XYZ file of C-alpha atoms in Angstrom:
580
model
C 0.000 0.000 0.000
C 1.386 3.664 -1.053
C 2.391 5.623 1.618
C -0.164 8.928 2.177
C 1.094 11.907 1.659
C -0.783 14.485 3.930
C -2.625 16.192 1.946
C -4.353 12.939 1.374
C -4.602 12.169 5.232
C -6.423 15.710 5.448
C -8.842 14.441 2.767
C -9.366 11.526 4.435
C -9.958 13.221 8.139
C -12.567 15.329 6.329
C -15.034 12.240 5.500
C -14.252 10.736 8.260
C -15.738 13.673 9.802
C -18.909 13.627 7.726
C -17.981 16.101 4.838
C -19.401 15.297 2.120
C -17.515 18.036 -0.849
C -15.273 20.925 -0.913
C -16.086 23.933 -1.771
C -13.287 26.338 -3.659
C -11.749 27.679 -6.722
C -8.303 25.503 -7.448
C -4.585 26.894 -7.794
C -0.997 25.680 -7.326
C -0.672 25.396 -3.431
C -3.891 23.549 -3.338
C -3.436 21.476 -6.420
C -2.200 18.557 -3.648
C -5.569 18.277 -1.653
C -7.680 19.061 -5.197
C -5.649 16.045 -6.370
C -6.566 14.018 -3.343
C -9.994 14.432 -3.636
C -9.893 13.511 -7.079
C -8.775 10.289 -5.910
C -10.883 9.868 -2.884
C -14.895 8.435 -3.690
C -16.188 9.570 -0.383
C -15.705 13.708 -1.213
C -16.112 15.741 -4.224
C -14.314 18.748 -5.180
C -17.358 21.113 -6.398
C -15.805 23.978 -8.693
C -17.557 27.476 -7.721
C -16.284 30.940 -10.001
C -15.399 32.780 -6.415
C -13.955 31.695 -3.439
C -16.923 34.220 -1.266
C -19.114 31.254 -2.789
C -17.231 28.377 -1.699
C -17.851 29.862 1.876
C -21.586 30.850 1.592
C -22.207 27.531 0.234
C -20.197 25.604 2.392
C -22.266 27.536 5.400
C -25.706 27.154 4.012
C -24.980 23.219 3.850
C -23.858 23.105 7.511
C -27.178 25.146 8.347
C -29.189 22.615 6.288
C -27.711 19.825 7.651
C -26.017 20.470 11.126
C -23.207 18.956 10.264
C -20.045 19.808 9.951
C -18.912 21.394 6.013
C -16.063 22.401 4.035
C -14.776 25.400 1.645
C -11.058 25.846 0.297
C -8.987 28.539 -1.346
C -5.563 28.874 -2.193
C -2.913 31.237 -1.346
C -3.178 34.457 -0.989
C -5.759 35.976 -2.748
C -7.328 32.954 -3.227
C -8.466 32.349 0.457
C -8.489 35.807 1.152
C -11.807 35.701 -0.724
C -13.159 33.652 1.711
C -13.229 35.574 4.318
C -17.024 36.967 3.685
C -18.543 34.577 3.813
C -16.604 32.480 6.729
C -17.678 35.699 8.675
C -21.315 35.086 7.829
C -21.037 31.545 8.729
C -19.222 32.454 11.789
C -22.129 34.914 12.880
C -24.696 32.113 11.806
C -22.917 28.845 14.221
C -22.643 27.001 11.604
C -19.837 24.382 11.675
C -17.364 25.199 8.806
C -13.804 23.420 8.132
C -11.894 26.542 5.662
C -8.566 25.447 4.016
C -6.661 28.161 3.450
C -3.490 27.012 1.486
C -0.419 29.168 1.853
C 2.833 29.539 0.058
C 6.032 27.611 0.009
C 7.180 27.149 3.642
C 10.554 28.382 3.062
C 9.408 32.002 1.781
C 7.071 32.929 4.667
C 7.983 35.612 6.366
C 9.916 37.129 3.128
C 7.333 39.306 1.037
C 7.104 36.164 -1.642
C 4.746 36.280 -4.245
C 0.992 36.132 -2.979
C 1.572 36.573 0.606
C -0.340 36.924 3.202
C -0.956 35.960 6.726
C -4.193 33.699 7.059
C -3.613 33.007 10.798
C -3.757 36.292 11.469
C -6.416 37.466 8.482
C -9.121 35.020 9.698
C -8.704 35.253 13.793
C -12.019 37.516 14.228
C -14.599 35.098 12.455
C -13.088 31.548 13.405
C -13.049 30.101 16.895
C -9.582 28.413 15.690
C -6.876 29.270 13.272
C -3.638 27.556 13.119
C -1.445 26.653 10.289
C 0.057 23.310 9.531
C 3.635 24.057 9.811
C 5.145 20.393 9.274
C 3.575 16.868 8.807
C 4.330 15.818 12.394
C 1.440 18.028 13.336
C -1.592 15.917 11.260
C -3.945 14.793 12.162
C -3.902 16.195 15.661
C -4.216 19.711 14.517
C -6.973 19.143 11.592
C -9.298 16.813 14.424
C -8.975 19.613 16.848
C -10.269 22.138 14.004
C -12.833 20.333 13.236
C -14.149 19.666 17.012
C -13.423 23.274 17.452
C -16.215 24.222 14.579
C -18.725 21.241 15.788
C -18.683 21.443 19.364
C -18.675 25.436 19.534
C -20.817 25.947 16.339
C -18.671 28.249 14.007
C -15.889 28.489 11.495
C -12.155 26.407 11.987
C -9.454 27.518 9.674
C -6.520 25.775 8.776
C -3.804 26.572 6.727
C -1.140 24.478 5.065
C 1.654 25.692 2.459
C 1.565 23.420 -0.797
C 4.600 22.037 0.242
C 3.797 20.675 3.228
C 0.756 19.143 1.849
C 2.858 16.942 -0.581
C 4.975 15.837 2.181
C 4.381 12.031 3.572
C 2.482 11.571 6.388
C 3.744 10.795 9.647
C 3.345 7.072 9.648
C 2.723 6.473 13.546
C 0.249 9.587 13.309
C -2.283 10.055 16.806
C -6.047 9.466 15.348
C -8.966 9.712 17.296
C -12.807 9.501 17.471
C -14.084 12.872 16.030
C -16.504 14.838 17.953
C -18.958 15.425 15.219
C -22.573 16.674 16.774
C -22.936 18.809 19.829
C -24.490 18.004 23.155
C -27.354 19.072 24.698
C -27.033 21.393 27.922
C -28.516 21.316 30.889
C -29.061 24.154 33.224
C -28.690 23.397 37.007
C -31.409 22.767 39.339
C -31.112 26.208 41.655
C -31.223 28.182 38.097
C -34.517 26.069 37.277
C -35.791 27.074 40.802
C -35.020 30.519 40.284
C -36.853 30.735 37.166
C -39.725 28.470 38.199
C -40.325 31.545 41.409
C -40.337 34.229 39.047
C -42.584 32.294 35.830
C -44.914 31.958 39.328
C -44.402 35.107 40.680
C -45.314 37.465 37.453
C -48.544 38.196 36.660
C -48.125 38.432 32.727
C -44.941 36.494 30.863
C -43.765 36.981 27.429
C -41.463 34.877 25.497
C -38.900 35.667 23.115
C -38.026 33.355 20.386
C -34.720 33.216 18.504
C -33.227 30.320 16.144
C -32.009 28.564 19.758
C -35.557 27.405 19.736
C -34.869 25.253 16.464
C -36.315 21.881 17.866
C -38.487 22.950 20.747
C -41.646 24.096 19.079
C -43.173 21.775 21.195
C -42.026 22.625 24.744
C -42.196 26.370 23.770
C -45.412 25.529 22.728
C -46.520 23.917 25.635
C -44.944 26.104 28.058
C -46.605 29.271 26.819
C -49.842 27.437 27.049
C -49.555 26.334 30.630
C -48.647 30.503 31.802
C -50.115 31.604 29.430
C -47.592 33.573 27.227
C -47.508 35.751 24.115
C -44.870 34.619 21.744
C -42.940 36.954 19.710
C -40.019 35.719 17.673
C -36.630 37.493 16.150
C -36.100 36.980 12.463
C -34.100 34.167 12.768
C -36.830 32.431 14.719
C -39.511 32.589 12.467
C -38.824 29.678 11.081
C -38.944 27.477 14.112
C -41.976 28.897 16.096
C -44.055 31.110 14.196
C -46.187 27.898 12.892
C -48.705 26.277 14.806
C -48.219 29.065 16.970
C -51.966 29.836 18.917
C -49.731 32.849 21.217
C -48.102 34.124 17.956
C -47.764 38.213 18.335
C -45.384 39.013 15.475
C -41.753 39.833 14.996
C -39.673 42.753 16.741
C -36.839 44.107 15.480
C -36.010 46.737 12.949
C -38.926 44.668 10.470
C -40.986 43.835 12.966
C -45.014 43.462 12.512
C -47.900 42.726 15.019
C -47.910 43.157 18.410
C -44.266 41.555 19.486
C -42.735 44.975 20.654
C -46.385 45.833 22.856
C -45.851 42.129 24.664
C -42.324 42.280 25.382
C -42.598 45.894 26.660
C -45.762 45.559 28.506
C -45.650 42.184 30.414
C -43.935 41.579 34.144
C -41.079 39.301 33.020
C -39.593 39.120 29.355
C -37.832 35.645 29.158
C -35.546 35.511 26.252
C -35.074 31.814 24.864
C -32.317 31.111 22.386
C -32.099 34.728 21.050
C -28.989 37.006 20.646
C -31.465 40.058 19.789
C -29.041 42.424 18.688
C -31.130 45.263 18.579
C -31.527 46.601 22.692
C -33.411 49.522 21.571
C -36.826 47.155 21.257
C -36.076 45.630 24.276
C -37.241 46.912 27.868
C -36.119 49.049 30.452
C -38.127 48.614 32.943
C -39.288 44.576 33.468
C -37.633 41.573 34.805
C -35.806 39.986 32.066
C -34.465 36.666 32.309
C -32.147 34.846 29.006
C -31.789 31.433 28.338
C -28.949 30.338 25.946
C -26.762 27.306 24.971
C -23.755 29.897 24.665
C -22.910 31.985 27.850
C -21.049 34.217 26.102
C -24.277 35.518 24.851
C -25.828 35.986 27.980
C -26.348 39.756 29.062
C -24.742 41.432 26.293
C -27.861 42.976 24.814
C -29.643 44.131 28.500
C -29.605 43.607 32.183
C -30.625 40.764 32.953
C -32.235 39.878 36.193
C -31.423 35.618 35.633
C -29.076 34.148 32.939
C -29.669 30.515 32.323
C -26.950 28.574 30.171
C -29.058 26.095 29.084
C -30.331 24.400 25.452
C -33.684 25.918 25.297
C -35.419 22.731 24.673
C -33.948 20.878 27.803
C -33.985 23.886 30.155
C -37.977 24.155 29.055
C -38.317 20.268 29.958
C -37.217 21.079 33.288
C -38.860 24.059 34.179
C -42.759 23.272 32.495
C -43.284 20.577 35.208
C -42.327 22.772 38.346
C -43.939 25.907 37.549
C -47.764 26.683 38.328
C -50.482 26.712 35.503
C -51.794 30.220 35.032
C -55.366 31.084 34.354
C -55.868 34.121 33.770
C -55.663 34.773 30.068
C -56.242 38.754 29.896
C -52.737 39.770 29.097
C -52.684 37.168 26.360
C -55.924 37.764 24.849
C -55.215 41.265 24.882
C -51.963 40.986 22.631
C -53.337 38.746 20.155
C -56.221 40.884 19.498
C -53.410 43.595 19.215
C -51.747 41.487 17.079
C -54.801 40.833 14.489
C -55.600 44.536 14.726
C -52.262 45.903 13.386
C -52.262 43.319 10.988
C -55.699 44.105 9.749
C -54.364 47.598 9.502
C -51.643 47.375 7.206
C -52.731 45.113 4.845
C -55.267 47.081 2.845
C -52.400 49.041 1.138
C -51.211 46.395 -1.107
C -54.599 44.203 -1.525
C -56.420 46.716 -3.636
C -55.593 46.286 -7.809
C -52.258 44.338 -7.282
C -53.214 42.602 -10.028
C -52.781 45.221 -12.379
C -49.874 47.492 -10.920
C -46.697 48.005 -13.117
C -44.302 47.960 -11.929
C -45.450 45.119 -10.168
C -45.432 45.534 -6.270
C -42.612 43.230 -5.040
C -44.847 42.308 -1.909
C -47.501 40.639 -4.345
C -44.088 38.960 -6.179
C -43.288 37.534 -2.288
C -47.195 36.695 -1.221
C -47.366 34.942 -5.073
C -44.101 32.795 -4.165
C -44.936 32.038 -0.839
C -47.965 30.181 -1.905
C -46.665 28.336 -5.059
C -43.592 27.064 -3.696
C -42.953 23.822 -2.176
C -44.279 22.810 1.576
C -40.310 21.879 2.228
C -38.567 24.627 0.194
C -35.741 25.740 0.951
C -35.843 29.681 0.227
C -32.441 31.607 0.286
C -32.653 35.309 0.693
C -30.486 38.423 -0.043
C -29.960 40.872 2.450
C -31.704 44.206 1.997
C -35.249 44.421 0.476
C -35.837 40.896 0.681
C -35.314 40.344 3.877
C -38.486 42.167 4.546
C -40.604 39.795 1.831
C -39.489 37.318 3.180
C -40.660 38.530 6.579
C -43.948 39.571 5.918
C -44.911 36.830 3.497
C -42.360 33.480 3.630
C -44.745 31.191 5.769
C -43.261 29.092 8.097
C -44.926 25.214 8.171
C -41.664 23.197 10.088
C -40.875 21.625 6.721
C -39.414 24.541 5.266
C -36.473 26.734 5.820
C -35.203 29.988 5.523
C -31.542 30.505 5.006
C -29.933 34.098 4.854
C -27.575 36.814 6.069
C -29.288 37.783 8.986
C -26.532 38.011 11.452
C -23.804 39.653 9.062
C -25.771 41.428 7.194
C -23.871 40.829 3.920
C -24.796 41.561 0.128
C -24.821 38.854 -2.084
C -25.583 35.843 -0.024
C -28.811 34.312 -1.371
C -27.515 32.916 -5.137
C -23.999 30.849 -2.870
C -25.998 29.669 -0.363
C -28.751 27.838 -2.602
C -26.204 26.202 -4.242
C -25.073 24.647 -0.318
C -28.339 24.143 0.250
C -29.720 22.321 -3.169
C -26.216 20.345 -2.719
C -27.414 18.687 0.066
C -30.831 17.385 -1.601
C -31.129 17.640 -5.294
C -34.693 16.704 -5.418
C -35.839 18.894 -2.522
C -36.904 23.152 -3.789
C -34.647 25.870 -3.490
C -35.086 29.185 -4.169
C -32.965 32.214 -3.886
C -34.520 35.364 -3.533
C -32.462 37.416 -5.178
C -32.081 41.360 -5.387
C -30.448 42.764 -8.701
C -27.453 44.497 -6.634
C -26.721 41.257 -4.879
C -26.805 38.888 -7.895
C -25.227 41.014 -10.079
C -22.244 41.145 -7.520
C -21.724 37.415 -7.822
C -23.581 36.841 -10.885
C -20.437 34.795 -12.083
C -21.866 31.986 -9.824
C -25.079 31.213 -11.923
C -22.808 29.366 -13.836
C -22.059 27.191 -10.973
C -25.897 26.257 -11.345
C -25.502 25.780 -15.109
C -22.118 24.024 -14.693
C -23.042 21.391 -11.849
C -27.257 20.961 -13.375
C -28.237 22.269 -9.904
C -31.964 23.054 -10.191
C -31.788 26.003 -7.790
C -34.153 28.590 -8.798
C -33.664 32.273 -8.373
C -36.430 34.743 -8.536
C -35.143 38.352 -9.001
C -36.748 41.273 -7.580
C -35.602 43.378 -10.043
C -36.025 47.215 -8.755
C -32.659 48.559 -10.653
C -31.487 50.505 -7.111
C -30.167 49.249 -3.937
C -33.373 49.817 -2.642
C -32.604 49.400 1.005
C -29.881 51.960 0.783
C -31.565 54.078 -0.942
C -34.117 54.301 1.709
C -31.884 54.720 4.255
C -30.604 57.873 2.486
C -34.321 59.064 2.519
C -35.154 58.800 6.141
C -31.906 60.753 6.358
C -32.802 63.526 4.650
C -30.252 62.880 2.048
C -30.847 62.829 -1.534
C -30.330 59.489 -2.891
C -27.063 59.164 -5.076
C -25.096 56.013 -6.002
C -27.843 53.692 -5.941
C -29.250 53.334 -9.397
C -28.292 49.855 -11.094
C -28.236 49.992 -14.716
C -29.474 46.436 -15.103
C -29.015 44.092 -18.527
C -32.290 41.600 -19.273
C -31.240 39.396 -16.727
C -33.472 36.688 -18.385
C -31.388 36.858 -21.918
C -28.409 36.058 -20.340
C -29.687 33.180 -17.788
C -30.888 31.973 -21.338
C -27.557 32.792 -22.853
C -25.955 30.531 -19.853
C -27.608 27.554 -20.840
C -30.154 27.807 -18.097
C -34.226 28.477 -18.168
C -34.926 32.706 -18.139
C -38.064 34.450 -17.960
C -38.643 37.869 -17.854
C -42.006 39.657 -15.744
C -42.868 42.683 -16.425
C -46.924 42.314 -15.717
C -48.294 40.983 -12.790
C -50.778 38.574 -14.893
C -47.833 37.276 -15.752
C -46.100 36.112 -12.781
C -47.987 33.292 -11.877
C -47.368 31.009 -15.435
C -43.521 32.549 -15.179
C -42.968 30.826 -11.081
C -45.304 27.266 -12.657
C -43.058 27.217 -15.841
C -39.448 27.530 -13.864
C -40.930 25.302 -11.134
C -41.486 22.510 -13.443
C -38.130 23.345 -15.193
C -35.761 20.525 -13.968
C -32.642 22.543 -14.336
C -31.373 25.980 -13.072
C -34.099 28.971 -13.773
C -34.182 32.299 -13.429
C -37.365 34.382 -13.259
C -36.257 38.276 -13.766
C -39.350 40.165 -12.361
C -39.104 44.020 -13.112
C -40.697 45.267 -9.755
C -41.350 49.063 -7.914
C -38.244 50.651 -6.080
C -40.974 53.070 -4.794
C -43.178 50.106 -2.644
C -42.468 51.074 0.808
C -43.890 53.997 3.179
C -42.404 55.003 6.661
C -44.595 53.470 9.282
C -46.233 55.568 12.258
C -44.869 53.896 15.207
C -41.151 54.071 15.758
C -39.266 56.548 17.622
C -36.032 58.632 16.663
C -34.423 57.934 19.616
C -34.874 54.338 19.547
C -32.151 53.135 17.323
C -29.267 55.430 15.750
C -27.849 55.680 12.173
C -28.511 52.351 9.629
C -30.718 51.270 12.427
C -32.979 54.147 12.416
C -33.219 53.814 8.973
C -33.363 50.202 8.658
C -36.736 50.714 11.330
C -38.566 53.862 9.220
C -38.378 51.327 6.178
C -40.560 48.798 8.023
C -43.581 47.788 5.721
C -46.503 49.706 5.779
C -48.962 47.369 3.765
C -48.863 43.641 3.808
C -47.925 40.735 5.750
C -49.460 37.644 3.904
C -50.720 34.534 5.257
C -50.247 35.552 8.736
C -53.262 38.292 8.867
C -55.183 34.673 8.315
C -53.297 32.739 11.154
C -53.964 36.125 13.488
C -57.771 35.575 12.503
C -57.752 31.840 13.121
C -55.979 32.485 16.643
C -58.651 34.942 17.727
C -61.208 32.631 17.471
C -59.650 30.584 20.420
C -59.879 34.041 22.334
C -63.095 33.297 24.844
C -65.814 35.546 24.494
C -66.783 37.743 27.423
């Protein structure tokens, strides 16, 4: 048997880990692992046009999956490219492996050709980053990378010079079982006793829901109907507790809808569960406030808290439902869903009346359109700015599908890499990336990744020729907007040109045959809807002083008109409000 070199020991650490492909763009100092995997059955090598790909993708599949997943670049500029999106998967816990070759090991230190310094370059979004120096250090260095990204949920970086990763393996080398899912946490009994005595002690509770609560719809569920509890959720909680949801209130934040700020500012005790809110401005002042979180480090650091509880939410929630006394008295909670369905009811007039015949077409009929003609288990991928509010208002939540976007990091660009993580992971199963025209066009290069690989990701473009949220941000400002106008191409021609399914929408009666036709297309499509930079107004009910500079603006753009399906589930939830 040939001896292993250890590039090809890396390789095989990788799958033994769970990783399935590898993410990157090749060149010379990773032409040794590239060359591994080529020989290796149990990863592929998937080609992607831009190394900020490679690491969107390789996130999005460690989101999808919750397993561990892998991006590479070369030297240099190659895996400086990376950085973007190992940042987004950073701010996102999901587990990520990056390879970030380096040059010869002889010339660093020496200005060579290409150079950089990767242990230093990725240190702020990775909770390790060493560099393979010399072969004596595999595989102890690569395992405790990867348990480093698993067991903490984040981003591991290692880098390697070319050289090195030609060189043999050591052949008495120190393997080990690889950590490679995460354990549950339990808090400890006197923190479940402190919480039980104030749940007991308050006369109206509100719960907070963040994506910690992925996998205890139930006991949330159950919890809030035993004190009975408005539920509010964060953006990246929607997903996991807005369905099914009889205590639903809405969203807070900077898009928020319904009655979710009213509960968590008006009730007795706030507890937070699996949230990292980032905005403290929504928050309150003046209530108890208790946190529960898996990561400790994330306790406090948005508002005083009068309880932290490291804990998993699900577990901590299994503890504390048994101990703590039913409530009866359902006033507080009637009161905020009937809130809720009345500020709902409100806004939704503005964008029900002639929809149907409004050019440019409204982007929130586009959203309300896709939300009911997609898949019950799609997977929908969306860009930061304007989208992020579709898919807020109108992406309905069902605990089949998910929702997969820049949410912590805020970047441009995100929705068209990550689809093509997420459709990697399940080619039968619908993805669509919601697309704005200034994010696709900034890595429009990677539709040819769809084309190239026959991924049948499908991107719908909300085509409004502007950065629309920026441009709105200059308006709340005061400032005239300048710089934001996108001179777009017919983005259609040249999916078509690409070898991939285009349509272009420029009429609303047109939409819904454009979505069937690229739904039914069994390759990559791309539906190029023309829609209205001019669809927002500046809601009534937010204060100048609660948030400061892109935050205040980000919170005057909140929707005015329209908030799909969920005006419905508000209705249905009133119903179970008992009559005086």
């Amino acid at each position: 048997m040939a001896k292993q070199n250890v590039a090809e020991q890396f390789v095989d650490i990788l799958a033994r880990a769970g990783v399935k492909r590898l993410y990157g763009v090749v060149g010379d100092s990773l032409n040794p692992v590239v060359d591994a995997i080529r020989r290796n059955s149990a990863i592929d090598w998937i080609h992607v046009r831009h190394e900020e790909t490679a690491a969107f993708a390789a996130g999005a599949e460690a989101q999808i999956t919750g397993s561990l997943a892998a991006c590479a670049g070369s030297c240099g500029p190659g895996n400086l490219h990376l950085i973007n999106g190992l940042y987004d998967a950073h701010r996102s816990m999901a587990p990520v492996l990056a390879l970030a070759s380096h040059i010869p090991s002889s010339e660093i230190g020496l200005g060579y050709f290409q150079e950089t310094h990767p242990e230093l370059l990725f240190q702020e979004c990775s909770h390790y980053n060493e560099m393979i120096s010399n072969p004596e250090q595999m595989p102890r260095l690569l395992q405790t990378a990867i348990q480093h990204a698993i067991g903490r949920g984040g981003v591991s970086v290692v880098s390697m010079p070319g050289d090195v990763a030609s060189k043999p393996a050591p052949e008495k080398s120190i393997e080990h079982a690889l950590v490679t899912a995460r354990p549950t946490v339990r808090p400890g009994d006197d923190e479940i006793d402190k919480l039980c005595r104030m749940v007991d002690e308050a006369r109206r509770v509100t719960l907070f829901c963040g994506s910690g609560t992925a996998g205890a719809h139930a006991e949330v569920m159950e919890f809030a109907e035993k004190i009975k509890s408005p539920v509010g959720h964060a953006l990246r909680g929607k997903e996991w507790i807005q369905y099914d949801n009889p205590y639903d209130v809405g969203m807070s934040g900077l898009l928020g809808y319904g009655a979710a700020y009213e509960a968590t500012n008006e009730c007795d005790l706030l507890v937070l569960l699996g949230t990292d809110f980032p905005y403290n401005a929504f928050l309150p002042d003046d209530v108890k406030i208790v946190q529960v979180d898996v990561r400790p480090e994330h306790l406090g650091r948005r508002s005083k808290l009068d309880l932290a509880v490291w804990g998993d939410v699900r577990e901590t929630l299994r503890c504390l439902t048994p101990r703590v006394k039913p409530k009866s008295d359902r006033k507080f909670l009637d009161r905020m869903l009937k809130k809720h369905a009345n500020a709902l009811e409100g806004v939704v007039k503005a964008y029900t009346r002639k929809v149907e015949k409004h050019v440019p077409i409204h982007p929130e009929f586009v959203a309300s359109v896709l939300d009911e003609m997609a898949d019950d288990d799609a997977v929908f991928t969306v860009d930061t700015g304007m989208n992020n509010v579709w898919a807020a208002r109108y992406l309905t939540p069902n605990g089949k599908r998910r929702v997969i976007g820049s949410f912590s990091h805020g970047s441009m660009a995100n929705a068209l890499p990550q689809a093509i993580g997420a459709q990697f992971t399940d080619l039968n199963r619908q993805v669509v990336a919601m697309s704005g025209d200034g994010g696709f066009s900034m890595l429009m290069g990677d539709f040819l990744t769809l084309v190239q690989h026959d991924l049948p990701v499908k991107v719908v473009l909300f085509n409004n020729s502007s950065l629309g949220m920026v441009e709105l941000e200059m308006l709340v400002a005061g400032l005239p907007s300048y710089g934001t106008t996108n001179k777009n191409p017919d983005f259609a021609a040249i999916a078509r040109a690409a070898g991939a399914y285009g349509v272009r929408v420029e009429k609303p009666k047109q939409l819904q045959s454009a979505l069937k036709d690229a739904f039914k297309h069994k390759g990559p499509a791309l539906v190029d809807v023309v829609t209205d930079p001019n669809a927002l107004s500046i809601p009534p009910k937010i204060s100048a002083d609660m948030v400061t500079g892109f935050a205040l603006s980000a919170s005057k753009i909140v929707l005015d008109g329209g908030v799909g399906r969920m005006l419905q589930m508000a209705r249905s939830n009133l119903r179970n409000v008992p009559r005086p």
